[in-house]
mmCIF file of C-alpha atoms in Angstrom:
data_model
loop_
_atom_site.group_PDB
_atom_site.id
_atom_site.type_symbol
_atom_site.label_atom_id
_atom_site.label_comp_id
_atom_site.label_asym_id
_atom_site.label_seq_id
_atom_site.Cartn_x
_atom_site.Cartn_y
_atom_site.Cartn_z
ATOM 1 C CA UNK T 6 42.408 18.775 35.336
ATOM 2 C CA UNK T 7 43.785 22.135 33.960
ATOM 3 C CA UNK T 8 44.508 22.646 30.263
ATOM 4 C CA UNK T 9 47.295 24.973 29.713
ATOM 5 C CA UNK T 10 47.610 26.318 26.353
ATOM 6 C CA UNK T 11 50.878 27.338 25.176
ATOM 7 C CA UNK T 12 53.078 27.800 22.123
ATOM 8 C CA UNK T 13 56.328 26.879 20.867
ATOM 9 C CA UNK T 14 58.911 26.356 23.734
ATOM 10 C CA UNK T 15 61.807 27.792 21.942
ATOM 11 C CA UNK T 16 59.984 31.248 21.424
ATOM 12 C CA UNK T 17 57.336 31.412 24.040
ATOM 13 C CA UNK T 18 58.303 33.279 26.921
ATOM 14 C CA UNK T 19 54.774 34.066 28.230
ATOM 15 C CA UNK T 20 54.106 30.517 28.101
ATOM 16 C CA UNK T 21 56.958 29.581 30.123
ATOM 17 C CA UNK T 22 55.918 31.285 33.231
ATOM 18 C CA UNK T 23 52.655 29.611 34.256
ATOM 19 C CA UNK T 24 54.045 26.387 32.842
ATOM 20 C CA UNK T 25 56.938 26.386 35.092
ATOM 21 C CA UNK T 26 55.032 27.577 38.221
ATOM 22 C CA UNK T 27 52.607 24.413 37.604
ATOM 23 C CA UNK T 28 55.650 22.041 37.240
ATOM 24 C CA UNK T 29 57.329 23.246 40.263
ATOM 25 C CA UNK T 30 54.297 23.322 42.431
ATOM 26 C CA UNK T 31 53.412 19.683 41.103
ATOM 27 C CA UNK T 32 49.990 20.820 40.343
ATOM 28 C CA UNK T 33 48.573 18.315 37.501
ATOM 29 C CA UNK T 34 47.699 19.964 34.195
ATOM 30 C CA UNK T 35 47.653 18.871 30.489
ATOM 31 C CA UNK T 36 49.945 20.699 28.081
ATOM 32 C CA UNK T 37 48.194 22.032 25.057
ATOM 33 C CA UNK T 38 50.752 23.270 22.593
ATOM 34 C CA UNK T 39 50.095 25.129 19.439
ATOM 35 C CA UNK T 40 52.665 26.071 16.948
ATOM 36 C CA UNK T 41 53.035 29.868 15.958
ATOM 37 C CA UNK T 42 52.190 30.626 12.630
ATOM 38 C CA UNK T 43 52.713 33.564 10.411
ATOM 39 C CA UNK T 44 49.125 34.541 11.343
ATOM 40 C CA UNK T 45 48.000 32.419 14.319
ATOM 41 C CA UNK T 46 45.320 34.805 15.563
ATOM 42 C CA UNK T 47 42.356 32.789 14.460
ATOM 43 C CA UNK T 48 43.513 29.428 15.277
ATOM 44 C CA UNK T 49 44.575 31.059 18.891
ATOM 45 C CA UNK T 50 41.240 32.625 19.208
ATOM 46 C CA UNK T 51 39.641 29.254 19.189
ATOM 47 C CA UNK T 52 41.239 28.695 23.053
ATOM 48 C CA UNK T 53 42.043 32.238 24.089
ATOM 49 C CA UNK T 54 39.963 35.337 24.203
ATOM 50 C CA UNK T 55 42.898 37.459 23.126
ATOM 51 C CA UNK T 56 44.219 35.132 20.588
ATOM 52 C CA UNK T 57 47.457 34.864 22.386
ATOM 53 C CA UNK T 58 49.225 32.551 24.847
ATOM 54 C CA UNK T 59 49.309 31.486 27.573
ATOM 55 C CA UNK T 60 45.720 30.662 28.582
ATOM 56 C CA UNK T 61 44.486 28.345 31.257
ATOM 57 C CA UNK T 62 41.354 26.384 31.081
ATOM 58 C CA UNK T 63 39.603 25.119 34.337
ATOM 59 C CA UNK T 64 36.372 23.696 32.889
ATOM 60 C CA UNK T 65 34.378 26.089 31.560
ATOM 61 C CA UNK T 66 36.733 28.924 32.906
ATOM 62 C CA UNK T 67 39.215 30.524 30.733
ATOM 63 C CA UNK T 68 42.147 32.479 32.211
ATOM 64 C CA UNK T 69 44.380 34.423 29.949
ATOM 65 C CA UNK T 70 47.366 36.538 30.999
ATOM 66 C CA UNK T 71 50.020 34.959 32.746
ATOM 67 C CA UNK T 72 49.655 37.243 35.737
ATOM 68 C CA UNK T 73 45.899 36.567 36.035
ATOM 69 C CA UNK T 74 46.707 32.809 35.756
ATOM 70 C CA UNK T 75 49.145 33.077 38.763
ATOM 71 C CA UNK T 76 46.648 34.876 40.714
ATOM 72 C CA UNK T 77 43.987 32.392 39.749
ATOM 73 C CA UNK T 78 46.125 29.590 41.023
ATOM 74 C CA UNK T 79 47.254 31.328 44.155
ATOM 75 C CA UNK T 80 43.602 31.269 45.169
ATOM 76 C CA UNK T 81 43.515 27.485 44.873
ATOM 77 C CA UNK T 82 46.871 26.284 45.779
ATOM 78 C CA UNK T 83 49.439 26.901 48.346
ATOM 79 C CA UNK T 84 52.994 28.041 47.580
ATOM 80 C CA UNK T 85 52.380 30.181 44.545
ATOM 81 C CA UNK T 86 53.277 33.197 46.461
ATOM 82 C CA UNK T 87 55.547 33.379 49.776
ATOM 83 C CA UNK T 88 53.727 33.054 53.001
ATOM 84 C CA UNK T 89 55.544 35.642 54.695
ATOM 85 C CA UNK T 90 53.892 38.995 54.068
ATOM 86 C CA UNK T 91 57.216 41.080 53.597
ATOM 87 C CA UNK T 92 58.324 38.408 50.803
ATOM 88 C CA UNK T 93 54.872 38.209 49.348
ATOM 89 C CA UNK T 94 54.778 42.149 48.877
ATOM 90 C CA UNK T 95 58.338 42.018 47.241
ATOM 91 C CA UNK T 96 57.425 39.067 45.124
ATOM 92 C CA UNK T 97 54.324 40.469 43.942
ATOM 93 C CA UNK T 98 55.993 43.898 43.146
ATOM 94 C CA UNK T 99 58.761 42.142 41.255
ATOM 95 C CA UNK T 100 56.809 39.830 39.147
ATOM 96 C CA UNK T 101 54.533 42.917 38.151
ATOM 97 C CA UNK T 102 57.464 44.841 37.133
ATOM 98 C CA UNK T 103 58.631 42.121 34.968
ATOM 99 C CA UNK T 104 55.154 41.820 33.476
ATOM 100 C CA UNK T 105 54.858 45.319 32.695
ATOM 101 C CA UNK T 106 58.557 46.541 32.432
ATOM 102 C CA UNK T 107 61.761 45.594 31.094
ATOM 103 C CA UNK T 108 60.596 46.384 27.418
ATOM 104 C CA UNK T 109 63.915 46.912 25.826
ATOM 105 C CA UNK T 110 65.219 43.670 27.260
ATOM 106 C CA UNK T 111 62.265 42.039 25.706
ATOM 107 C CA UNK T 112 62.573 43.520 22.466
ATOM 108 C CA UNK T 113 66.503 43.473 21.740
ATOM 109 C CA UNK T 114 66.648 39.991 23.673
ATOM 110 C CA UNK T 115 63.864 37.936 22.019
ATOM 111 C CA UNK T 116 63.499 34.439 23.478
ATOM 112 C CA UNK T 117 65.195 32.094 21.463
ATOM 113 C CA UNK T 118 66.483 29.088 23.711
ATOM 114 C CA UNK T 119 68.143 26.971 21.072
ATOM 115 C CA UNK T 120 70.637 29.662 19.860
ATOM 116 C CA UNK T 121 73.665 31.464 21.193
ATOM 117 C CA UNK T 122 73.687 35.198 19.668
ATOM 118 C CA UNK T 123 76.001 38.237 19.702
ATOM 119 C CA UNK T 124 74.290 41.628 20.131
ATOM 120 C CA UNK T 125 75.646 44.523 17.826
ATOM 121 C CA UNK T 126 75.314 48.215 19.214
ATOM 122 C CA UNK T 127 72.177 47.433 21.496
ATOM 123 C CA UNK T 128 70.406 50.400 22.664
ATOM 124 C CA UNK T 129 71.810 52.307 25.833
ATOM 125 C CA UNK T 130 68.502 51.821 27.720
ATOM 126 C CA UNK T 131 69.403 47.867 27.541
ATOM 127 C CA UNK T 132 72.147 48.544 29.958
ATOM 128 C CA UNK T 133 69.976 50.794 32.284
ATOM 129 C CA UNK T 134 67.362 47.687 32.521
ATOM 130 C CA UNK T 135 70.083 45.195 33.126
ATOM 131 C CA UNK T 136 71.301 47.393 35.937
ATOM 132 C CA UNK T 137 67.751 47.498 37.301
ATOM 133 C CA UNK T 138 67.302 43.633 36.918
ATOM 134 C CA UNK T 139 70.526 43.083 38.739
ATOM 135 C CA UNK T 140 69.273 45.396 41.539
ATOM 136 C CA UNK T 141 65.880 43.782 41.802
ATOM 137 C CA UNK T 142 67.376 40.281 42.029
ATOM 138 C CA UNK T 143 69.995 41.249 44.557
ATOM 139 C CA UNK T 144 67.588 42.795 46.766
ATOM 140 C CA UNK T 145 65.418 39.709 47.028
ATOM 141 C CA UNK T 146 68.533 37.113 47.357
ATOM 142 C CA UNK T 147 70.049 39.583 50.157
ATOM 143 C CA UNK T 148 66.680 40.269 52.060
ATOM 144 C CA UNK T 149 65.103 36.865 51.972
ATOM 145 C CA UNK T 150 68.212 34.633 52.022
ATOM 146 C CA UNK T 151 67.840 32.734 48.703
ATOM 147 C CA UNK T 152 68.426 30.934 46.951
ATOM 148 C CA UNK T 153 65.287 31.942 45.146
ATOM 149 C CA UNK T 154 64.313 35.737 45.007
ATOM 150 C CA UNK T 155 61.627 35.423 48.054
ATOM 151 C CA UNK T 156 63.592 32.891 49.910
ATOM 152 C CA UNK T 157 64.081 29.162 50.027
ATOM 153 C CA UNK T 158 61.249 28.057 47.981
ATOM 154 C CA UNK T 159 60.360 28.564 44.204
ATOM 155 C CA UNK T 160 57.561 30.821 43.948
ATOM 156 C CA UNK T 161 55.656 32.783 41.248
ATOM 157 C CA UNK T 162 58.232 35.700 41.193
ATOM 158 C CA UNK T 163 61.028 33.188 40.031
ATOM 159 C CA UNK T 164 58.472 31.833 37.393
ATOM 160 C CA UNK T 165 58.103 35.389 35.995
ATOM 161 C CA UNK T 166 61.816 35.782 35.570
ATOM 162 C CA UNK T 167 62.691 32.258 34.399
ATOM 163 C CA UNK T 168 62.385 33.507 30.577
ATOM 164 C CA UNK T 169 65.004 35.983 31.524
ATOM 165 C CA UNK T 170 67.420 33.096 32.488
ATOM 166 C CA UNK T 171 67.104 31.902 29.098
ATOM 167 C CA UNK T 172 67.648 35.350 27.554
ATOM 168 C CA UNK T 173 70.965 35.583 29.604
ATOM 169 C CA UNK T 174 72.027 32.348 28.399
ATOM 170 C CA UNK T 175 71.389 33.211 24.757
ATOM 171 C CA UNK T 176 72.654 36.805 24.548
ATOM 172 C CA UNK T 177 75.615 36.205 27.131
ATOM 173 C CA UNK T 178 74.232 39.343 29.195
ATOM 174 C CA UNK T 179 76.598 40.995 31.619
ATOM 175 C CA UNK T 180 75.397 40.797 35.337
ATOM 176 C CA UNK T 181 76.826 40.577 38.628
ATOM 177 C CA UNK T 182 78.294 37.309 40.065
ATOM 178 C CA UNK T 183 75.257 37.085 42.332
ATOM 179 C CA UNK T 184 72.769 37.697 39.775
ATOM 180 C CA UNK T 185 74.630 35.091 37.203
ATOM 181 C CA UNK T 186 74.324 32.557 40.138
ATOM 182 C CA UNK T 187 70.554 33.023 40.297
ATOM 183 C CA UNK T 188 70.409 32.433 36.494
ATOM 184 C CA UNK T 189 72.293 29.167 36.934
ATOM 185 C CA UNK T 190 70.001 28.228 39.786
ATOM 186 C CA UNK T 191 66.838 28.734 37.571
ATOM 187 C CA UNK T 192 68.781 27.000 34.568
ATOM 188 C CA UNK T 193 69.564 23.911 36.440
ATOM 189 C CA UNK T 194 65.871 23.266 37.608
ATOM 190 C CA UNK T 195 64.705 20.023 36.273
ATOM 191 C CA UNK T 196 61.509 21.583 34.622
ATOM 192 C CA UNK T 197 63.743 24.248 33.077
ATOM 193 C CA UNK T 198 65.942 21.513 31.503
ATOM 194 C CA UNK T 199 62.981 19.851 30.309
ATOM 195 C CA UNK T 200 61.500 22.915 28.613
ATOM 196 C CA UNK T 201 65.155 23.413 27.087
ATOM 197 C CA UNK T 202 65.427 20.111 25.634
ATOM 198 C CA UNK T 203 61.766 19.900 23.990
ATOM 199 C CA UNK T 204 62.685 23.646 22.647
ATOM 200 C CA UNK T 205 66.010 22.074 21.015
ATOM 201 C CA UNK T 206 63.736 19.365 19.574
ATOM 202 C CA UNK T 207 61.126 21.521 17.868
ATOM 203 C CA UNK T 208 61.390 20.996 14.271
ATOM 204 C CA UNK T 209 59.422 24.144 13.175
ATOM 205 C CA UNK T 210 60.570 27.589 12.452
ATOM 206 C CA UNK T 211 58.451 30.485 12.566
ATOM 207 C CA UNK T 212 59.947 33.122 10.091
ATOM 208 C CA UNK T 213 58.965 36.485 12.200
ATOM 209 C CA UNK T 214 60.523 34.891 15.560
ATOM 210 C CA UNK T 215 63.598 33.909 13.626
ATOM 211 C CA UNK T 216 64.071 37.253 12.118
ATOM 212 C CA UNK T 217 63.883 38.978 15.427
ATOM 213 C CA UNK T 218 67.569 38.311 16.458
ATOM 214 C CA UNK T 219 68.951 39.964 13.201
ATOM 215 C CA UNK T 220 67.394 43.293 14.072
ATOM 216 C CA UNK T 221 69.806 43.711 16.919
ATOM 217 C CA UNK T 222 72.689 41.089 16.347
ATOM 218 C CA UNK T 223 73.572 37.806 14.831
ATOM 219 C CA UNK T 224 73.296 34.071 15.552
ATOM 220 C CA UNK T 225 76.708 32.585 16.637
ATOM 221 C CA UNK T 226 75.700 28.861 17.343
ATOM 222 C CA UNK T 227 72.426 26.926 16.718
ATOM 223 C CA UNK T 228 71.985 24.048 19.032
ATOM 224 C CA UNK T 229 68.534 23.025 17.784
ATOM 225 C CA UNK T 230 68.577 19.499 16.603
ATOM 226 C CA UNK T 231 65.880 19.582 13.745
#
């Protein structure tokens, strides 16, 4: 059985992607959750060549980087990418754009599932990235009919944008009604709810992740239960 190494569910956006994909496709795996520490490189190196998460173990094979994990799974399981070639091309392009881009969104709106935050004077490029995000989502929803980005079924491209759904919730980001409906669709998934509830239950706080929100805003509400 696959072993998927992830970190704190409250913070780890990269971990969420393969975890959610495996859950949605009902692919069996064992979750190996490791806590972020001030310096976790040595610990993470014990299971990941880069000292980062996520990392998938399949027997003696180690697969690191979320996009590589998705492609590894796609070679072994149906439904990872859309069956239709046009939808599959869109899905791969959009997932790759998220994997390599939207750096300001990731920097300014760091993932912290359990809080609600107010941004203060965010950089102008954030608005540009949100416009592009909205455009990208609306393209997929319109072209392939929804409710997911590449059609009726959840695929890897939706997994890649799942952390953004949590960011929209945390920071109350401004998007079109169609884009916000898609966010609600993702947040309502049972697996997303399971991840969210687990994040609220986490009792540990990692100082550097906690401090990130303060660089661009303030916490208004903290829903974490520990």
